[in-house]
Amino acid sequence: MKVVAGHSWDLSPGEAVRVQRTLAARVTLTDDAGPVRYISGVDVAAGSRFRPDRPARAAVVTVRWPELTPVEQVVMNVEIRFPYIPGLLSFREIPALLPVLERMRYRPDLLIVDGQGIAHPRRLGLAAHLGVLLDVPAIGCAKSRLIGTLQGDLGDVRGAAMPLQDGGECVGYALRTRTGVRPVYVSPGHRVSRESAVTWVMSLAVRYRLPQPTHLAHQAAAGRHVAPVT
DNA sequence: GCGACAG
DNA sequence: ATCTTGTCGC
């Protein structure tokens, strides 16, 4: 798929924050995705700091909706330069994902990202940043919380959800995708509403805690064999 | 100054 | 994130 980086990725933390403030204004929270046929999950497996020789690996797995059968998988060894800094994750992972995204033959109708959407200090988490950059509907589904607070206790039954609030606004939801298992943190990334983001993640998390596209991308990035791509 | 902190 | 198989618990 075509990818147009509107700026350099060789930035200082301070410059990255500036970019986020600018791009955050482009995020849309309106559901305008047309008929959804293909959904892609992306993930990056960082190289071990104990083995700098081993490269990091970026992966994208596209599945057909609603069967959730893989139709395409792209995995590449990549080099990561930007360090992990809470709040600036996208500047570390997006450069690694670009070459993988460019090799995709399918244009996803929806992107599921392993990270936050607008549940971010400047409302531009990895999912929102990717969504705006690619102009594709995107949803952030993180395994842990970056910002925001929950009112009370989240029920422990699959489907339980509770607003994640920050600065007086709802930036997403804590969502229990599996009974008795830690919740995930769902927030819209781009061109998706808060409610739809939750509905999509529930519909996609049919087997594991994480949505199938994300789970498959994670496996692929980890170098494990995944279900045959048809 | 102190605590929090996606992957 | 990463080091890693079996094992304890509901």
XYZ file of C-alpha atoms (C1' of nucleotides) in Angstrom:
247
model
C 0.000 0.000 0.000
C 1.098 3.544 -0.606
C 2.683 5.318 2.322
C 3.619 8.962 2.346
C 5.730 10.091 5.261
C 5.024 13.773 5.639
C 8.170 14.397 7.607
C 11.569 13.047 8.604
C 11.792 10.315 11.224
C 15.175 11.436 12.429
C 13.853 13.620 15.196
C 14.766 14.584 18.715
C 12.194 13.859 21.448
C 11.314 17.510 21.546
C 10.687 17.673 17.805
C 8.637 14.479 17.990
C 6.330 16.081 20.511
C 5.879 19.023 18.148
C 4.907 16.656 15.339
C 2.396 14.931 17.591
C 0.685 18.188 18.494
C 0.317 18.986 14.810
C -0.921 15.585 13.680
C -3.320 15.194 16.594
C -5.470 17.875 14.988
C -6.058 15.582 12.021
C -7.508 12.704 14.038
C -11.149 11.948 13.336
C -13.470 10.091 15.681
C -16.337 9.633 13.269
C -17.208 6.223 11.883
C -16.637 6.550 8.186
C -15.239 3.171 7.300
C -17.181 1.686 4.421
C -17.896 -2.046 4.122
C -15.111 -3.821 5.965
C -13.539 -6.740 4.127
C -9.934 -6.749 5.247
C -8.513 -6.049 8.687
C -4.795 -5.818 9.398
C -2.876 -6.247 12.611
C 0.625 -4.806 12.966
C 3.349 -5.422 15.488
C 7.066 -4.956 16.056
C 9.302 -7.297 18.034
C 12.245 -5.358 19.375
C 15.683 -6.887 19.228
C 17.109 -7.922 22.553
C 19.346 -5.354 24.203
C 21.594 -8.211 25.215
C 22.033 -9.176 21.600
C 22.326 -5.982 19.566
C 23.256 -8.175 16.638
C 19.760 -9.561 16.385
C 17.532 -7.268 14.332
C 14.056 -6.235 15.295
C 11.202 -7.603 13.235
C 8.127 -5.848 11.929
C 5.020 -7.728 10.803
C 1.576 -7.161 9.397
C -1.085 -9.830 9.014
C -4.280 -9.175 7.112
C -7.395 -11.264 7.678
C -10.712 -11.361 5.880
C -13.760 -10.234 7.808
C -15.746 -11.890 9.258
C -14.050 -15.257 8.731
C -10.816 -13.979 10.292
C -8.813 -16.142 7.916
C -5.340 -14.780 7.049
C -5.026 -13.579 3.464
C -1.626 -11.943 3.654
C 1.412 -11.759 5.875
C 4.496 -9.605 5.545
C 7.452 -9.885 7.900
C 10.750 -8.026 7.654
C 13.892 -7.588 9.692
C 14.306 -3.936 10.494
C 16.604 -1.642 12.394
C 15.293 0.478 15.206
C 17.006 3.693 16.204
C 14.619 5.722 18.290
C 14.580 4.631 21.952
C 11.468 3.607 23.805
C 10.100 6.669 25.543
C 6.600 6.514 27.038
C 4.461 8.789 24.892
C 6.750 8.597 21.875
C 6.344 4.945 20.906
C 5.177 5.750 17.390
C 8.516 7.344 16.523
C 10.184 4.063 17.387
C 7.777 1.679 15.667
C 6.364 3.475 12.638
C 9.719 3.789 10.826
C 10.105 0.029 11.288
C 6.607 -0.641 9.966
C 6.826 1.530 6.851
C 8.717 -0.952 4.631
C 6.312 -3.698 5.680
C 3.261 -1.599 4.947
C 4.595 -0.686 1.530
C 4.857 -4.331 0.593
C 1.233 -5.045 1.403
C -0.928 -5.994 -1.550
C -4.150 -5.547 0.366
C -5.445 -2.174 1.447
C -6.903 -2.736 4.927
C -10.327 -1.321 5.679
C -9.386 -1.311 9.337
C -6.118 -1.377 11.237
C -5.745 -2.899 14.707
C -2.656 -1.616 16.482
C -0.815 -2.937 19.504
C -0.771 0.317 21.467
C -2.898 3.355 22.307
C -5.086 5.377 19.961
C -6.146 8.707 21.486
C -5.552 7.450 25.023
C -2.319 9.408 24.921
C -0.980 12.597 26.571
C -1.360 14.508 23.297
C -4.089 12.269 21.876
C -1.781 10.736 19.287
C -0.768 7.250 20.311
C 0.695 4.761 17.835
C -2.711 3.776 16.448
C -3.779 7.380 15.905
C -0.449 8.301 14.347
C -0.568 5.355 11.955
C -4.202 5.967 11.134
C -3.585 9.596 10.200
C -0.429 8.779 8.291
C -2.108 6.084 6.200
C -5.549 7.690 6.315
C -6.996 4.322 7.302
C -9.554 3.641 10.047
C -7.501 2.499 13.036
C -8.055 1.206 16.537
C -5.582 1.025 19.388
C -5.733 -2.051 21.600
C -3.035 -1.920 24.280
C -2.151 -4.563 26.830
C -1.609 -1.962 29.526
C -2.536 1.605 30.358
C -0.548 4.699 29.434
C -2.801 7.429 30.788
C -6.325 7.786 32.126
C -8.192 6.536 35.133
C -11.106 4.184 35.731
C -14.079 5.037 37.938
C -14.589 1.834 39.836
C -13.982 -1.849 39.405
C -14.236 -3.464 36.022
C -16.401 -6.576 36.054
C -14.465 -9.780 35.476
C -16.786 -11.202 32.848
C -15.983 -11.061 29.134
C -17.538 -7.931 27.683
C -17.196 -5.772 30.795
C -16.108 -2.266 29.818
C -15.379 0.948 31.671
C -14.464 4.416 30.394
C -10.846 5.504 30.581
C -10.976 9.139 31.590
C -8.326 11.788 31.269
C -8.680 15.499 31.690
C -12.425 15.156 32.069
C -12.890 13.312 28.806
C -13.333 9.701 27.811
C -10.268 8.687 25.831
C -11.140 5.023 25.514
C -12.206 1.965 27.473
C -10.761 -0.757 29.649
C -12.280 -3.869 28.122
C -12.409 -7.425 29.396
C -12.132 -9.603 26.301
C -11.828 -12.842 28.288
C -13.468 -13.715 31.587
C -11.025 -13.611 34.455
C -8.194 -12.297 32.314
C -6.548 -8.879 32.479
C -8.390 -6.276 30.409
C -7.080 -4.534 27.315
C -7.199 -0.795 26.777
C -9.135 0.194 23.687
C -9.136 3.645 22.162
C -9.990 4.900 18.688
C -7.027 5.713 16.498
C -8.597 7.386 13.499
C -11.918 7.464 11.617
C -13.532 5.277 14.292
C -15.732 6.189 17.264
C -14.990 5.162 20.835
C -17.977 2.842 20.807
C -17.126 1.178 17.523
C -13.569 0.660 18.699
C -14.862 -1.416 21.605
C -17.321 -3.328 19.441
C -14.631 -4.173 16.911
C -12.184 -5.415 19.505
C -14.836 -7.600 21.099
C -15.724 -9.038 17.712
C -12.084 -9.722 16.892
C -10.978 -11.126 20.238
C -12.662 -14.451 19.670
C -9.882 -16.756 20.793
C -7.328 -14.890 22.859
C -7.179 -11.789 25.002
C -5.987 -9.803 22.012
C -7.814 -9.291 18.704
C -6.984 -12.031 16.176
C -5.153 -9.668 13.766
C -2.954 -8.399 16.592
C -2.328 -11.881 17.909
C -1.303 -13.144 14.488
C 0.952 -10.158 13.837
C 2.580 -10.681 17.209
C 3.251 -14.326 16.433
C 4.621 -13.435 13.022
C 6.925 -10.749 14.439
C 8.151 -13.240 17.017
C 9.169 -15.511 14.198
C 6.685 -18.234 14.980
C 4.772 -20.042 12.317
C 1.210 -18.949 11.838
C -1.820 -20.423 10.130
C -1.290 -20.777 6.381
C -1.996 -17.605 4.468
C -4.481 -18.293 1.712
C 10.588 17.372 43.654
C 7.899 12.751 43.178
C 5.490 9.202 40.854
C 3.747 7.238 36.329
C 5.135 5.390 32.276
C 1.896 1.901 25.331
C 6.167 -1.474 23.508
C 9.719 -5.345 24.841
C 13.127 -9.443 26.271
C 15.243 -13.900 29.115
C 11.821 -19.026 28.824
C 9.063 -24.753 30.306
C 6.769 -26.515 33.239
C 3.746 -25.833 36.703
C 0.393 -23.973 40.177
C -4.397 -22.515 40.602
C -9.399 -21.693 39.502
